[in-house]
Amino acid sequence: MKKQNRTGRPQGLPSKEQIIEFIQSSDKPAGKREIAKAFGIKGQEKIALKKRLKDMAEEGLIDGKKTAFHKMGGLPKVTVLKVVEIDDGEPIAIPESWDPDAPNKPPRLVVKESKKLAALKRGDRFLGRTEERGKGWIAHPMKKLPARTEGLMGVVEMDGSGKPWLAPVDKRVRNSSPIGDLGEAKEGELVLAEPMGKSPRAKVKVVEVIGDPLAPKSFSLIAIAKHGIPHIFPPEALEEAQTVADLPLSEERREDLRDVPIVAIDPADARDHDDAIWAEPDGDGGYKAIVAIADVSFYVRPGGKLDREARKRGNSVYFPDRVVPMLPEILSADVCSLVENEDRAAMACHIRISPEGKVTKWRFTRAIVRLAANIAYEDAQKAIDDGSADETLKNLWGAWKLLFKARQARDPLDLELPERQVRLNDEGQIEEIAVRERLDAHRVVEDFMIAANVAAAKALEEKAAPVVYRVHETPSREKLVAFKEYLASQGKSFAMGQVITPGLFNRMLKDIVDPAEKALIMEAVLRSQTQAYYGPANAGHFGLALGSYAHFTSPIRRYADLLVHRALVDAYKLEQPKPKGAIPDASGLSDRDRTALGQITDAISQTERRAMEAERDTIDRYVAAWLSGRVGEVFDTRITGVQGFGFFATIENLGGDGLVPISTLGREYFRYDEGARELVGEDTGKTYAVGDRLKLRLAESNALTGALKFELPESEGGAPIEKRGERLQHKKKPLKKGKGAPRQKHAQGPRGRPGNIRHQGRKKK
């Protein structure tokens, strides 16, 4: 196995954040010489580094001398902090590094969270701006940092002298760790380790040998361990699951819908089925419909052992080779799963769809259903396309056309975001990686789910009941200003004074004909969006252009939906007869659900982000493994991100972001223009900008970290082969000399995207 560079730092002029991180993690005073060496800075870049350090000293970020930590109880204005406790819902943090010789203990800072960095939990690391207020300190989070414990999963490697090192499997962890206790681990094995001391540079002890890091199913195990995803149910939760699985379905207070031909349309490889739909014409040009959802609240009672475990997990996590369920499989894949020809407990949402496609009436009941069929998306679509569909499917499509009409009138955000799908064979080996095809069948189910979610939110509002909203706020002014500046760099205008609606972005995208340019602007629109979250206060859903929205349709895999079900049980008085056995009595909201709803929704918003990161990391590793046998090949790529140390590119129609280091672009000096998000050659004016398409050679593909590295096919570098609009010719005007490199925010790499705002009703299996 190839030995990794133990520093792992990007080469080139570092951002302010990178400089501060280096200073804080250094075990000795770090000056300009040490920083230049760490980031491989030579020649003219040293002048730019000197200017950046001077600017940082003037801003109070460093002391301007040896750039070491302040002593005597002082704090830098920006430093790395770690959350050590949650005091009455408020995070408390301390400086991660503190001079042990300082006479004072490290100060405790009250963290003032922002919507961008909310739901911080104990152990989280972040870069924060500090402020002394009265007799205490306040911390304002700027950027969340990877946990140091992420480096404790890695691969055992031996250096030239035979000493063992733990090479991290997380590409964000820069340093390998010396192994002080190897145990029974051997070179090349994937292991879990723990630190043997409190110092960041302490040796580690191997505590578990996982095995071959490139074996099938290792990638998801890496993500599970790295992100701390609970994946083993405690015995008491499994025992309670077995108990509730045997609960009889009482027909006494349930609507009998077993004769209604309700169907579930899911992916062919779906592991659980939590929703099903039915519709028929109502004789007035509209439709009456039922969205039947698994009645998880009947089985998972507030305060029970199952409930505590489900709340801790927050949601199921889906990987190509496995699912980490929110609920034990006896419930998630069996008793709660809606399958054909089996009686199942359901929460039924009855809605009326007007001829204009609006949901005008709704009511909720607890029901018993017996599905007529479980149908794969592809099979349902084929039946509709070839005319073999039965009346049930035809009615569903008929009702959907009305819902789609209303959707078009609402004009929600319409971003065509490709979704990568990894297909594995029976041995767990990669069979294919492709972009998932988007069918009308997907849209049918998605729009029915959205209709039911809206009905649930409005029904609870009518009853003055607590609501767990799915919130997607209007883009902030800061993001819109950045969007405006970026468009200006592309020769496009954006007026700040106008009312911001999803349709505004849609019309902008509709006017762009060139596919490459459209993809570029679409990504800029995506970056301008806020991250969706769960909360008890309604702020609307900007992306879907809806005033009230809640998640109701997936209680098997989302705790937020389970809370909405409990609220509906209370609001509509749907409580069932008291069950026998050692489980809680009520299935509605508990007192804790009501009083701590804000804390609970913050926590499940965090677990959702954790799941998204874990799923994305795993896909990246599969892509890197898929490409590992194609190192040296030239691919069509598109630039997705530009920084001072190089640019990131992704392989078209496949994905997988990889770095092209600035040091590989030839002898010419390139400056980073942050406003235009491009690198500009000082002599030729040659540019590399976000959205440019070019051919790149795959130089490295690391399946353990998911990292790719590209290089230009020509040894001396070459220009992108395809530019957009006015970029067809190279710019000949270099940046003005004497100004130094433009200031870098370096807030996000190409992966720093907001949460999923498209899939708000669509199912993910």
PDB file of C-alpha atoms in Angstrom, residues 116-215:
ATOM      1  CA  LYS A 116     -26.002  27.782   9.649  1.00  0.00           C
ATOM      2  CA  LEU A 117     -24.292  26.021  12.553  1.00  0.00           C
ATOM      3  CA  ALA A 118     -27.122  24.902  14.796  1.00  0.00           C
ATOM      4  CA  ALA A 119     -27.566  21.786  16.929  1.00  0.00           C
ATOM      5  CA  LEU A 120     -23.942  21.561  18.107  1.00  0.00           C
ATOM      6  CA  LYS A 121     -23.487  18.644  20.454  1.00  0.00           C
ATOM      7  CA  ARG A 122     -20.947  17.596  23.036  1.00  0.00           C
ATOM      8  CA  GLY A 123     -17.580  16.805  21.469  1.00  0.00           C
ATOM      9  CA  ASP A 124     -18.116  18.929  18.343  1.00  0.00           C
ATOM     10  CA  ARG A 125     -15.142  21.039  17.198  1.00  0.00           C
ATOM     11  CA  PHE A 126     -15.553  24.363  15.456  1.00  0.00           C
ATOM     12  CA  LEU A 127     -13.663  27.447  14.423  1.00  0.00           C
ATOM     13  CA  GLY A 128     -15.193  30.324  16.355  1.00  0.00           C
ATOM     14  CA  ARG A 129     -14.935  34.063  16.824  1.00  0.00           C
ATOM     15  CA  THR A 130     -14.563  34.915  20.504  1.00  0.00           C
ATOM     16  CA  GLU A 131     -15.990  37.932  22.292  1.00  0.00           C
ATOM     17  CA  GLU A 132     -15.491  39.039  25.891  1.00  0.00           C
ATOM     18  CA  ARG A 133     -18.809  40.168  27.334  1.00  0.00           C
ATOM     19  CA  GLY A 134     -18.998  41.351  30.908  1.00  0.00           C
ATOM     20  CA  LYS A 135     -17.190  38.836  33.067  1.00  0.00           C
ATOM     21  CA  GLY A 136     -17.583  35.982  30.594  1.00  0.00           C
ATOM     22  CA  TRP A 137     -16.859  34.917  27.043  1.00  0.00           C
ATOM     23  CA  ILE A 138     -19.114  34.366  24.023  1.00  0.00           C
ATOM     24  CA  ALA A 139     -18.267  32.193  20.995  1.00  0.00           C
ATOM     25  CA  HIS A 140     -19.745  32.736  17.535  1.00  0.00           C
ATOM     26  CA  PRO A 141     -19.282  29.581  15.371  1.00  0.00           C
ATOM     27  CA  MET A 142     -17.785  30.174  11.937  1.00  0.00           C
ATOM     28  CA  LYS A 143     -17.087  26.682  10.622  1.00  0.00           C
ATOM     29  CA  LYS A 144     -17.581  23.180  11.986  1.00  0.00           C
ATOM     30  CA  LEU A 145     -14.417  21.067  11.994  1.00  0.00           C
ATOM     31  CA  PRO A 146     -14.042  17.289  11.727  1.00  0.00           C
ATOM     32  CA  ALA A 147     -13.782  15.482  15.044  1.00  0.00           C
ATOM     33  CA  ARG A 148     -10.276  14.370  15.914  1.00  0.00           C
ATOM     34  CA  THR A 149     -11.644  10.956  16.796  1.00  0.00           C
ATOM     35  CA  GLU A 150     -12.431  10.465  13.103  1.00  0.00           C
ATOM     36  CA  GLY A 151      -8.753   9.714  12.610  1.00  0.00           C
ATOM     37  CA  LEU A 152      -9.017   6.781  15.030  1.00  0.00           C
ATOM     38  CA  MET A 153     -10.335   4.537  12.296  1.00  0.00           C
ATOM     39  CA  GLY A 154      -7.629   3.822   9.806  1.00  0.00           C
ATOM     40  CA  VAL A 155      -5.284   1.416   8.129  1.00  0.00           C
ATOM     41  CA  VAL A 156      -2.093   0.112   9.732  1.00  0.00           C
ATOM     42  CA  GLU A 157       1.001   1.161   7.775  1.00  0.00           C
ATOM     43  CA  MET A 158       4.711   0.702   8.437  1.00  0.00           C
ATOM     44  CA  ASP A 159       7.317   3.383   7.812  1.00  0.00           C
ATOM     45  CA  GLY A 160      10.857   2.762   6.623  1.00  0.00           C
ATOM     46  CA  SER A 161      12.089   1.950  10.098  1.00  0.00           C
ATOM     47  CA  GLY A 162       9.324  -0.560  10.740  1.00  0.00           C
ATOM     48  CA  LYS A 163       7.292   1.649  13.089  1.00  0.00           C
ATOM     49  CA  PRO A 164       3.499   1.323  12.760  1.00  0.00           C
ATOM     50  CA  TRP A 165       1.267   4.276  11.883  1.00  0.00           C
ATOM     51  CA  LEU A 166      -2.487   4.666  11.672  1.00  0.00           C
ATOM     52  CA  ALA A 167      -3.332   6.175   8.260  1.00  0.00           C
ATOM     53  CA  PRO A 168      -6.785   7.807   8.559  1.00  0.00           C
ATOM     54  CA  VAL A 169      -9.601   6.782   6.237  1.00  0.00           C
ATOM     55  CA  ASP A 170     -11.143  10.251   6.437  1.00  0.00           C
ATOM     56  CA  LYS A 171      -9.686  12.569   3.800  1.00  0.00           C
ATOM     57  CA  ARG A 172     -10.334  15.576   6.053  1.00  0.00           C
ATOM     58  CA  VAL A 173      -8.024  14.202   8.756  1.00  0.00           C
ATOM     59  CA  ARG A 174      -4.576  15.360   7.766  1.00  0.00           C
ATOM     60  CA  ASN A 175      -2.198  13.501  10.040  1.00  0.00           C
ATOM     61  CA  SER A 176      -1.405   9.860  10.545  1.00  0.00           C
ATOM     62  CA  SER A 177      -0.978   8.822  14.185  1.00  0.00           C
ATOM     63  CA  PRO A 178       1.883   6.766  15.620  1.00  0.00           C
ATOM     64  CA  ILE A 179       0.677   3.436  17.009  1.00  0.00           C
ATOM     65  CA  GLY A 180       1.938   2.676  20.499  1.00  0.00           C
ATOM     66  CA  ASP A 181       0.071  -0.611  20.934  1.00  0.00           C
ATOM     67  CA  LEU A 182      -0.524  -2.614  17.757  1.00  0.00           C
ATOM     68  CA  GLY A 183      -2.184  -5.561  19.490  1.00  0.00           C
ATOM     69  CA  GLU A 184      -2.863  -8.338  16.984  1.00  0.00           C
ATOM     70  CA  ALA A 185      -3.283  -5.975  14.015  1.00  0.00           C
ATOM     71  CA  LYS A 186      -1.173  -6.473  10.912  1.00  0.00           C
ATOM     72  CA  GLU A 187       0.015  -4.104   8.213  1.00  0.00           C
ATOM     73  CA  GLY A 188      -2.737  -3.209   5.751  1.00  0.00           C
ATOM     74  CA  GLU A 189      -5.634  -4.018   8.088  1.00  0.00           C
ATOM     75  CA  LEU A 190      -8.492  -1.656   8.858  1.00  0.00           C
ATOM     76  CA  VAL A 191      -8.657  -1.032  12.606  1.00  0.00           C
ATOM     77  CA  LEU A 192     -10.319   1.019  15.323  1.00  0.00           C
ATOM     78  CA  ALA A 193      -7.977   2.736  17.768  1.00  0.00           C
ATOM     79  CA  GLU A 194      -8.117   5.039  20.783  1.00  0.00           C
ATOM     80  CA  PRO A 195      -5.634   7.672  22.016  1.00  0.00           C
ATOM     81  CA  MET A 196      -3.179   6.693  24.728  1.00  0.00           C
ATOM     82  CA  GLY A 197      -2.928  10.250  26.057  1.00  0.00           C
ATOM     83  CA  LYS A 198      -4.603  13.653  26.025  1.00  0.00           C
ATOM     84  CA  SER A 199      -2.184  15.313  23.615  1.00  0.00           C
ATOM     85  CA  PRO A 200      -3.397  15.643  19.988  1.00  0.00           C
ATOM     86  CA  ARG A 201      -0.112  13.995  18.989  1.00  0.00           C
ATOM     87  CA  ALA A 202      -0.388  11.126  21.467  1.00  0.00           C
ATOM     88  CA  LYS A 203       0.168   7.580  20.288  1.00  0.00           C
ATOM     89  CA  VAL A 204      -2.853   5.368  19.731  1.00  0.00           C
ATOM     90  CA  LYS A 205      -3.805   1.881  20.780  1.00  0.00           C
ATOM     91  CA  VAL A 206      -5.544  -0.555  18.420  1.00  0.00           C
ATOM     92  CA  VAL A 207      -8.739  -1.758  20.113  1.00  0.00           C
ATOM     93  CA  GLU A 208     -10.436  -3.646  17.273  1.00  0.00           C
ATOM     94  CA  VAL A 209      -9.328  -5.227  14.005  1.00  0.00           C
ATOM     95  CA  ILE A 210     -11.976  -4.892  11.297  1.00  0.00           C
ATOM     96  CA  GLY A 211     -10.029  -6.597   8.527  1.00  0.00           C
ATOM     97  CA  ASP A 212      -9.496  -5.962   4.840  1.00  0.00           C
ATOM     98  CA  PRO A 213     -10.269  -2.262   4.167  1.00  0.00           C
ATOM     99  CA  LEU A 214     -11.122  -2.994   0.544  1.00  0.00           C
ATOM    100  CA  ALA A 215     -13.376  -5.972   1.208  1.00  0.00           C
TER     101      ALA A 215
END
